[in-house]
Short mmCIF file of C-alpha atoms and ligand atoms in Angstrom, two decimals:
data_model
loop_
_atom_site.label_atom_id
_atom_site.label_comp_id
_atom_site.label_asym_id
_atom_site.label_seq_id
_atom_site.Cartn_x
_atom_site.Cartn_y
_atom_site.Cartn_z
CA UNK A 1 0.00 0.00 0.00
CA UNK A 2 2.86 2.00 1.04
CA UNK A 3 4.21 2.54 -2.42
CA UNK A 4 1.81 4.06 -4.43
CA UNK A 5 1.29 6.41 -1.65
CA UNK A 6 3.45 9.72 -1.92
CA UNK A 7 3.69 13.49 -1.52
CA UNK A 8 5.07 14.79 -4.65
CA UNK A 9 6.59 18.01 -3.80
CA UNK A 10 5.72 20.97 -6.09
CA UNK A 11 6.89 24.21 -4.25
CA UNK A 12 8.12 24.74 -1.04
CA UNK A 13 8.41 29.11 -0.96
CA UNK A 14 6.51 31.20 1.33
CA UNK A 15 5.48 35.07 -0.07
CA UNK A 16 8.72 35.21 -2.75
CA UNK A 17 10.36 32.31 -4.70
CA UNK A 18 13.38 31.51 -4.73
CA UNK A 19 16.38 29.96 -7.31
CA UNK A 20 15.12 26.45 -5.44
CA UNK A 21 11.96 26.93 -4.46
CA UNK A 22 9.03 27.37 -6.79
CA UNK A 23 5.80 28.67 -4.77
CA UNK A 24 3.63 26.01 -2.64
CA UNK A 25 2.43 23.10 -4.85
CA UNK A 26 1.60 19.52 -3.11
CA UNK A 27 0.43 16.56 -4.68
CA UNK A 28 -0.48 13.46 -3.01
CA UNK A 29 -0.56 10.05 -4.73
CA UNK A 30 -3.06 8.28 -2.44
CA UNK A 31 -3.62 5.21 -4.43
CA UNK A 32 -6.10 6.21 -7.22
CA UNK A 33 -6.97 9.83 -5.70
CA UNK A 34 -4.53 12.14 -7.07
CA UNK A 35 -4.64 15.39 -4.96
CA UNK A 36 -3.37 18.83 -5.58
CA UNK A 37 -2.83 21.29 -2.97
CA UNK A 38 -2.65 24.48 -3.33
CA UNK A 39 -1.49 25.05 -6.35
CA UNK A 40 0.99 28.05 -6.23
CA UNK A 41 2.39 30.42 -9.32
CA UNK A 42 4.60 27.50 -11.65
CA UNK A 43 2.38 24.88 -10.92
CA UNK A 44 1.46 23.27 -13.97
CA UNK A 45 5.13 23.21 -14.87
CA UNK A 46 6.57 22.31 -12.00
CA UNK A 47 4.27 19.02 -11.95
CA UNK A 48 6.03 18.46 -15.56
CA UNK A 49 9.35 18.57 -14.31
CA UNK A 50 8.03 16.16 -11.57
CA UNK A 51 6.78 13.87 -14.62
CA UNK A 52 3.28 14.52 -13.23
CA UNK A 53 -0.04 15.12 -15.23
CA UNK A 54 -2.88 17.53 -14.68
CA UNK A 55 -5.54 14.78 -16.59
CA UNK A 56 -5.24 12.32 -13.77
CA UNK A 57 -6.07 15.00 -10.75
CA UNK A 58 -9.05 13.62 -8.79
CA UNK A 59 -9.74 17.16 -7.16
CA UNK A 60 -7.83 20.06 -5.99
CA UNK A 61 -7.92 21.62 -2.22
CA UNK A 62 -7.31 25.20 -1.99
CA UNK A 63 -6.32 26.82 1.65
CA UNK A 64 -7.24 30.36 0.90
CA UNK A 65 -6.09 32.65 -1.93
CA UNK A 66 -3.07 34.45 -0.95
CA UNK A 67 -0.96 34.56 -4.44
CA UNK A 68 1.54 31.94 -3.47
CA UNK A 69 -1.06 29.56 -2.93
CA UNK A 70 -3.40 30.25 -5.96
CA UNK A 71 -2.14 32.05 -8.87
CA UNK A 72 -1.27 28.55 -10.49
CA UNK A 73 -4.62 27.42 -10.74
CA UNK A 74 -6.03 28.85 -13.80
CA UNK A 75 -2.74 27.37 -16.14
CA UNK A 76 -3.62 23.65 -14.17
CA UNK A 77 -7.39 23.85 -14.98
CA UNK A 78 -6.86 24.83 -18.94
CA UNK A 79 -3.80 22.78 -18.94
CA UNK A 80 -6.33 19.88 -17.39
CA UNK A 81 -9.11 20.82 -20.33
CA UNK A 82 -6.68 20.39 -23.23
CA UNK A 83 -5.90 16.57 -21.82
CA UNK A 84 -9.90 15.90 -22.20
CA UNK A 85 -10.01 14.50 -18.43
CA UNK A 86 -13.04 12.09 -17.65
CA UNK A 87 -14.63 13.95 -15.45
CA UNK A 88 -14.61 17.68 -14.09
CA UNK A 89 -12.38 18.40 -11.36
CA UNK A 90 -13.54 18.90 -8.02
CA UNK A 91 -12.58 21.76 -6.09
CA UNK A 92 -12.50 22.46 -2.04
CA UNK A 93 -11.81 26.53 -0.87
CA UNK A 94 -12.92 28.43 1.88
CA UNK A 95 -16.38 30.31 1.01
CA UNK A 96 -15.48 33.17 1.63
CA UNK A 97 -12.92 33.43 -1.18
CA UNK A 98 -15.95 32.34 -4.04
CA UNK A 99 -14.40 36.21 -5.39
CA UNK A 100 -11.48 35.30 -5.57
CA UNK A 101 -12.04 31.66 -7.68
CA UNK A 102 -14.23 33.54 -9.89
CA UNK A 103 -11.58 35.70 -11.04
CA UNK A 104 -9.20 32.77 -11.20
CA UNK A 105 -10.86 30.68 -13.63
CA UNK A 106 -11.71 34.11 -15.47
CA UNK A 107 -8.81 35.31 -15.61
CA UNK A 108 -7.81 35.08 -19.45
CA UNK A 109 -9.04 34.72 -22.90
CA UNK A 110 -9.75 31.63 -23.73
CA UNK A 111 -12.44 29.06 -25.58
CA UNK A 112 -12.73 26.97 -22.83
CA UNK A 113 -15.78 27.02 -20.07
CA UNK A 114 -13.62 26.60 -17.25
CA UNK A 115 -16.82 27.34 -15.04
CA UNK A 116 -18.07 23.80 -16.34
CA UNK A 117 -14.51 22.20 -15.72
CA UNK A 118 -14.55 22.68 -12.29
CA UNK A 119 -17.06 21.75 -9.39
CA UNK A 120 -16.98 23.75 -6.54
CA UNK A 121 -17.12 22.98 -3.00
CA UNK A 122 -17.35 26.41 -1.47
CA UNK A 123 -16.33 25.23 2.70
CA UNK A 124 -18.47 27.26 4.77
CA UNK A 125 -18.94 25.02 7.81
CA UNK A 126 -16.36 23.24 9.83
CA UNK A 127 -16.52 19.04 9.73
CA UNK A 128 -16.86 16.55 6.57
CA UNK A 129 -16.80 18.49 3.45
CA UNK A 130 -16.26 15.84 0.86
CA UNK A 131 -15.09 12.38 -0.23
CA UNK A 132 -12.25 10.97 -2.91
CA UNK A 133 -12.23 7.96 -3.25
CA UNK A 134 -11.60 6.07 -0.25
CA UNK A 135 -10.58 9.31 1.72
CA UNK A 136 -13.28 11.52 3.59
CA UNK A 137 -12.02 15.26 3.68
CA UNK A 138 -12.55 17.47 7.09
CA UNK A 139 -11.92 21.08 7.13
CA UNK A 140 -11.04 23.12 9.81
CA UNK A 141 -10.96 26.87 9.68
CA UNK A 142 -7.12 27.85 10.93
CA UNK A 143 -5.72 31.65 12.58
CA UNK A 144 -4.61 33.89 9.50
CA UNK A 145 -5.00 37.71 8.31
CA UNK A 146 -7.52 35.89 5.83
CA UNK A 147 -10.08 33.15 5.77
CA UNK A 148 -8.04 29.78 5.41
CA UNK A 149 -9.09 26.11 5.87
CA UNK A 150 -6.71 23.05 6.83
CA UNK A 151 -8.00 19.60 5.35
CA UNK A 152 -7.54 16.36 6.88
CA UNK A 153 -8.00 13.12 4.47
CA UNK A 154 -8.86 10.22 6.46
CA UNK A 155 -9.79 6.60 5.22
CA UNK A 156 -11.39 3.89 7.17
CA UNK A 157 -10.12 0.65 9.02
CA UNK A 158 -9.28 -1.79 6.59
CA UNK A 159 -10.35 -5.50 7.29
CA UNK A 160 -7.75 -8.60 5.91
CA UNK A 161 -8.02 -12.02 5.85
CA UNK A 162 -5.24 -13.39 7.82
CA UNK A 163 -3.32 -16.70 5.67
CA UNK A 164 -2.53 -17.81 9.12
CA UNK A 165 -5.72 -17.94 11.00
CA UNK A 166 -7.49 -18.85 7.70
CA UNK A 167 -4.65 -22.16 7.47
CA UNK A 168 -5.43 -22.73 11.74
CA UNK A 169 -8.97 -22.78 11.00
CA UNK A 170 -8.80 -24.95 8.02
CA UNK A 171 -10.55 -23.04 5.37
CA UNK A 172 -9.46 -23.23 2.15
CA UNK A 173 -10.64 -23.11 -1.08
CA UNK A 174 -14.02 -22.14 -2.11
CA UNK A 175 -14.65 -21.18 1.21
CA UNK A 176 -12.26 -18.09 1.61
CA UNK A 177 -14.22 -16.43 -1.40
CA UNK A 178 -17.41 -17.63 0.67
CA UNK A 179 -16.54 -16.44 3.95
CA UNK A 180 -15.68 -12.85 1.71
CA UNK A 181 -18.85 -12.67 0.06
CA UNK A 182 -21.27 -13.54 3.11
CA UNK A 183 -19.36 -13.24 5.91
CA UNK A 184 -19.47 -16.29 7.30
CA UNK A 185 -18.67 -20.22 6.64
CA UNK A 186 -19.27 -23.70 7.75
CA UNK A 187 -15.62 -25.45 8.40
CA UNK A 188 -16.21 -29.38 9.59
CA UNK A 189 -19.93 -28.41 10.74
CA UNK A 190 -19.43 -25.62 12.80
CA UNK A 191 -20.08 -21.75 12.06
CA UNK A 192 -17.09 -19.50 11.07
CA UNK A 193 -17.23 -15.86 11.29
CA UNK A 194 -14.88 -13.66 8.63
CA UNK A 195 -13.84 -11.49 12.61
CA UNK A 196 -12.57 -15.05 13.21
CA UNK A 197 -9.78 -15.11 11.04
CA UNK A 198 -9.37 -11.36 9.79
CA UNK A 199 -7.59 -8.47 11.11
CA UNK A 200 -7.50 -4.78 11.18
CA UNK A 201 -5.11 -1.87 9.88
CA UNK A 202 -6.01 1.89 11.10
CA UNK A 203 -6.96 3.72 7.57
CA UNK A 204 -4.11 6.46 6.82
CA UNK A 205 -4.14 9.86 7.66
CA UNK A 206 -3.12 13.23 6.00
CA UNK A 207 -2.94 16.43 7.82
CA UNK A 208 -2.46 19.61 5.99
CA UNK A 209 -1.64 22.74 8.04
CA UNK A 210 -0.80 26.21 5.59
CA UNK A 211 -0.42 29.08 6.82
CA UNK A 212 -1.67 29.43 9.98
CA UNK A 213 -0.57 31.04 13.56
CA UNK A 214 -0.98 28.40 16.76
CA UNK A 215 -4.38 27.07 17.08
CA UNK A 216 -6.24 24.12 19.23
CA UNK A 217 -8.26 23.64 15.10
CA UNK A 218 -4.40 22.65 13.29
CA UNK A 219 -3.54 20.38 16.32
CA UNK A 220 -6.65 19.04 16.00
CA UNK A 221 -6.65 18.48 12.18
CA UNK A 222 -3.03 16.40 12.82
CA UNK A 223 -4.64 14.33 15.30
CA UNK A 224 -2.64 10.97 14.99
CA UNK A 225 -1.63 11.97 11.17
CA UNK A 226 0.70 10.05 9.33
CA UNK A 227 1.97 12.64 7.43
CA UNK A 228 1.18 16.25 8.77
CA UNK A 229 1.95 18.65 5.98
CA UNK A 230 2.96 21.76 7.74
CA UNK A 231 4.21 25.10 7.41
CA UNK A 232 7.14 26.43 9.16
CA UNK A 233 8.02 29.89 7.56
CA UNK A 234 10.37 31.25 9.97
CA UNK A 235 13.45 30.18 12.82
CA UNK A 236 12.60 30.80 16.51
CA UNK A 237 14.52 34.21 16.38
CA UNK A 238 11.86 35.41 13.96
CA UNK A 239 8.95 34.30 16.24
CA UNK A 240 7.34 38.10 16.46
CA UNK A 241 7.45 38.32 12.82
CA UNK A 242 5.42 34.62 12.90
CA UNK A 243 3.24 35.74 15.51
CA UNK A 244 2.53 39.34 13.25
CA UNK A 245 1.81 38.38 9.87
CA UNK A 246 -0.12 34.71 11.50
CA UNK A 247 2.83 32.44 10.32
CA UNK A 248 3.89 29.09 12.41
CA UNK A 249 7.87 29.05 13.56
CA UNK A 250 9.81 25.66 12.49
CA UNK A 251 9.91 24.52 16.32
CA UNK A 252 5.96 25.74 16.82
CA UNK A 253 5.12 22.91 13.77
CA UNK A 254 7.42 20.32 15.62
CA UNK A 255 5.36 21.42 19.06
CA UNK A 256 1.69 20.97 16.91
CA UNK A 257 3.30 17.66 15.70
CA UNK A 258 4.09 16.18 19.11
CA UNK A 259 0.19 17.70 20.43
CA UNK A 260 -1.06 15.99 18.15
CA UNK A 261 0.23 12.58 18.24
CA UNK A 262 1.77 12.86 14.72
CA UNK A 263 3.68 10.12 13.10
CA UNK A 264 5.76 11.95 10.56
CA UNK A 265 6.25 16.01 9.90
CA UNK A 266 7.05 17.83 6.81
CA UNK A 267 7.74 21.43 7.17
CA UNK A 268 7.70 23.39 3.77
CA UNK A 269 6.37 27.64 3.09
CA UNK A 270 9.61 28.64 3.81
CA UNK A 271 10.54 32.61 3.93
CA UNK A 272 13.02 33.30 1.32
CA UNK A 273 15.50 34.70 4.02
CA UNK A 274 16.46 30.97 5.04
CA UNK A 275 18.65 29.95 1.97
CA UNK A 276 19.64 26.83 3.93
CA UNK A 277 16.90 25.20 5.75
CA UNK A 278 18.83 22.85 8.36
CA UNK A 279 18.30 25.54 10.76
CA UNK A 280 14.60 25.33 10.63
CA UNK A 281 14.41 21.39 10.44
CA UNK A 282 16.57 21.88 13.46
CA UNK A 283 14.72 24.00 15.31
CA UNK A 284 11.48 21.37 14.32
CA UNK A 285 13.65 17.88 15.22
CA UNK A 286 14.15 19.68 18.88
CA UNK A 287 10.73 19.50 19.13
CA UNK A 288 9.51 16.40 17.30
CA UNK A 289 12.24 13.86 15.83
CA UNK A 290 10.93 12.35 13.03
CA UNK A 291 10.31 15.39 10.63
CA UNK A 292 12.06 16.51 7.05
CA UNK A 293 12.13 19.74 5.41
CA UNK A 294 9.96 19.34 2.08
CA UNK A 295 12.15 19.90 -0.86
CA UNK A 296 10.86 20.92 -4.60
CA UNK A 297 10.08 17.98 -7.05
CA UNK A 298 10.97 15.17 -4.49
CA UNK A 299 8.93 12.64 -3.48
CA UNK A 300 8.34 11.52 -0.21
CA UNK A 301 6.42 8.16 0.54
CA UNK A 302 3.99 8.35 3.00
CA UNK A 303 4.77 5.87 5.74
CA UNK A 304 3.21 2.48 5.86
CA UNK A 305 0.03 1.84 7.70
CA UNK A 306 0.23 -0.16 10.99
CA UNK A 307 -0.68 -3.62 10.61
CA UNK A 308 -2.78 -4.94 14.00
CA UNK A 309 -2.62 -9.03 14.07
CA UNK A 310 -6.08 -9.00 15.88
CA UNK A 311 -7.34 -12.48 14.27
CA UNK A 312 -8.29 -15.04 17.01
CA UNK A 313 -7.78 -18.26 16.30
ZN1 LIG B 1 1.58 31.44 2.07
#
């Protein structure tokens, strides 16, 4: 499962790009759902250069519409009509930005009804917003200068057969697809049930936290993540200018990591003062170990799902 799950890393800049870092851009690989966040100024190219296509996006999430989190989206959604996608592409913002989308997808000449490309999934109330695929999507509403929403994509528990419990119990055979299909089996004239011989894994969760000062909503969004996703714009000596302009410092992400029961951080919206970023995954690992700083164009597997051996035999 582990391997066709990923974060494909777009852009990794905060208000100005720099020589390495494009602005934000995320994708995540989640089996079939194919997720872009935020998609930042040099999007659609940058998901070239990552050997990444706009015709197999299963929906966007937007944050809020800052520049460096938005101005991409109008070359990804015409770049996604030329490839003749399937379907239209749905599209999760925060309401209160419905302005700001309009202009977006009217913001050039051009033949194609973009307005009938995308569906839109204006988030006006806190809690389940939408589904992909396996994933449900929560938003939360986060602390910034303007409206922004953190997502969390959670999937459910995942029930297996176990080979070993199935072998103890001596079913074999027909009877596995059986027990699958109705749930139950007769083994030597007495009544199996598939909780006999299964198991279950925790679904996977992904936690994304951008741009956004401390707030009980982003720890709660990370709750026992696998991946949180999370800005860190500035270094602890910087913390006033974090606090001012509603920014998170690198150790403050590695703090809303460790609140939240995290598994695995990655920091990215850096400020373009940091031309090295060691100091801020530093100031993070202090904090919370297991964290990286997100890079542009690399990929970064999402870590495998727990596997709980709860068959009884
Ligand atoms: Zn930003």
């Amino acid at each position: 499962v582990a391997s066709s799950r990923e974060l494909v890393v777009l852009g990794t800049a905060s208000q100005e790009p720099t020589r390495t870092r494009n602005h934000n851009g995320y994708l995540f690989h989640l089996d079939d759902v194919h997720l872009l966040v935020d998609p930042g100024e040099g999007t659609q190219r940058q998901m070239t250069l990552a050997g990444t296509s706009t015709a197999h996006l299963s929906g966007v999430l937007v944050t809020h519409f800052h520049g460096d989190h938005c101005l991409g989206l109008p070359g990804v959604v015409q770049r996604r009509c030329l490839d003749r996608p399937d379907h239209p592409l749905p599209l999760w913002f925060p309401a209160s930005g419905a302005v700001y989308l309009d202009r977006l997808l009217h913001a050039t000449a051009t033949d194609i009804p973009l307005d009938r490309e995308v569906v839109r999934h204006p988030v006006s109330e806190e809690g389940e917003v939408g589904r992909l695929g396996r994933f449900t999507i929560t938003a939360r509403r986060l602390h910034h200068p303007v409206d922004v929403v953190g997502y969390r994509l959670e999937e459910p528990p995942r029930t297996h057969l176990s080979p070993d419990a199935l072998a103890r119990a001596g079913v074999r055979g027909r009877a596995v697809g059986e027990l699958q299909r109705y749930g139950s089996v007769v083994v030597d004239g007495r009544p199996l049930h598939v909780s006999e011989v299964s198991y279950t894994s925790p679904g996977q969760v992904v936690a994304v936290v951008l741009d956004t000062s401390w707030c009980d909503a982003a720890v709660e969004l990370a709750r026992g993540a696998d991946l949180l996703l999370c800005e860190a714009t500035y270094a602890e000596h910087e913390a006033d200018l974090a606090e001012r302009y509603g920014h998170l410092t690198a150790a403050q992400a590695g703090r809303m990591a460790r609140a939240a029961g995290a598994r695995f951080l990655v920091i990215t919206h850096f400020s373009s003062r940091y031309h090295d970023v060691e100091v801020l995954v530093r100031e993070a690992a202090a904090e919370f170990p297991t964290v990286v700083a997100a890079r542009d164009l690399e990929r970064i597997p999402l870590p495998p799902i727990l596997r709980q051996e709860g068959a009884s035999s």
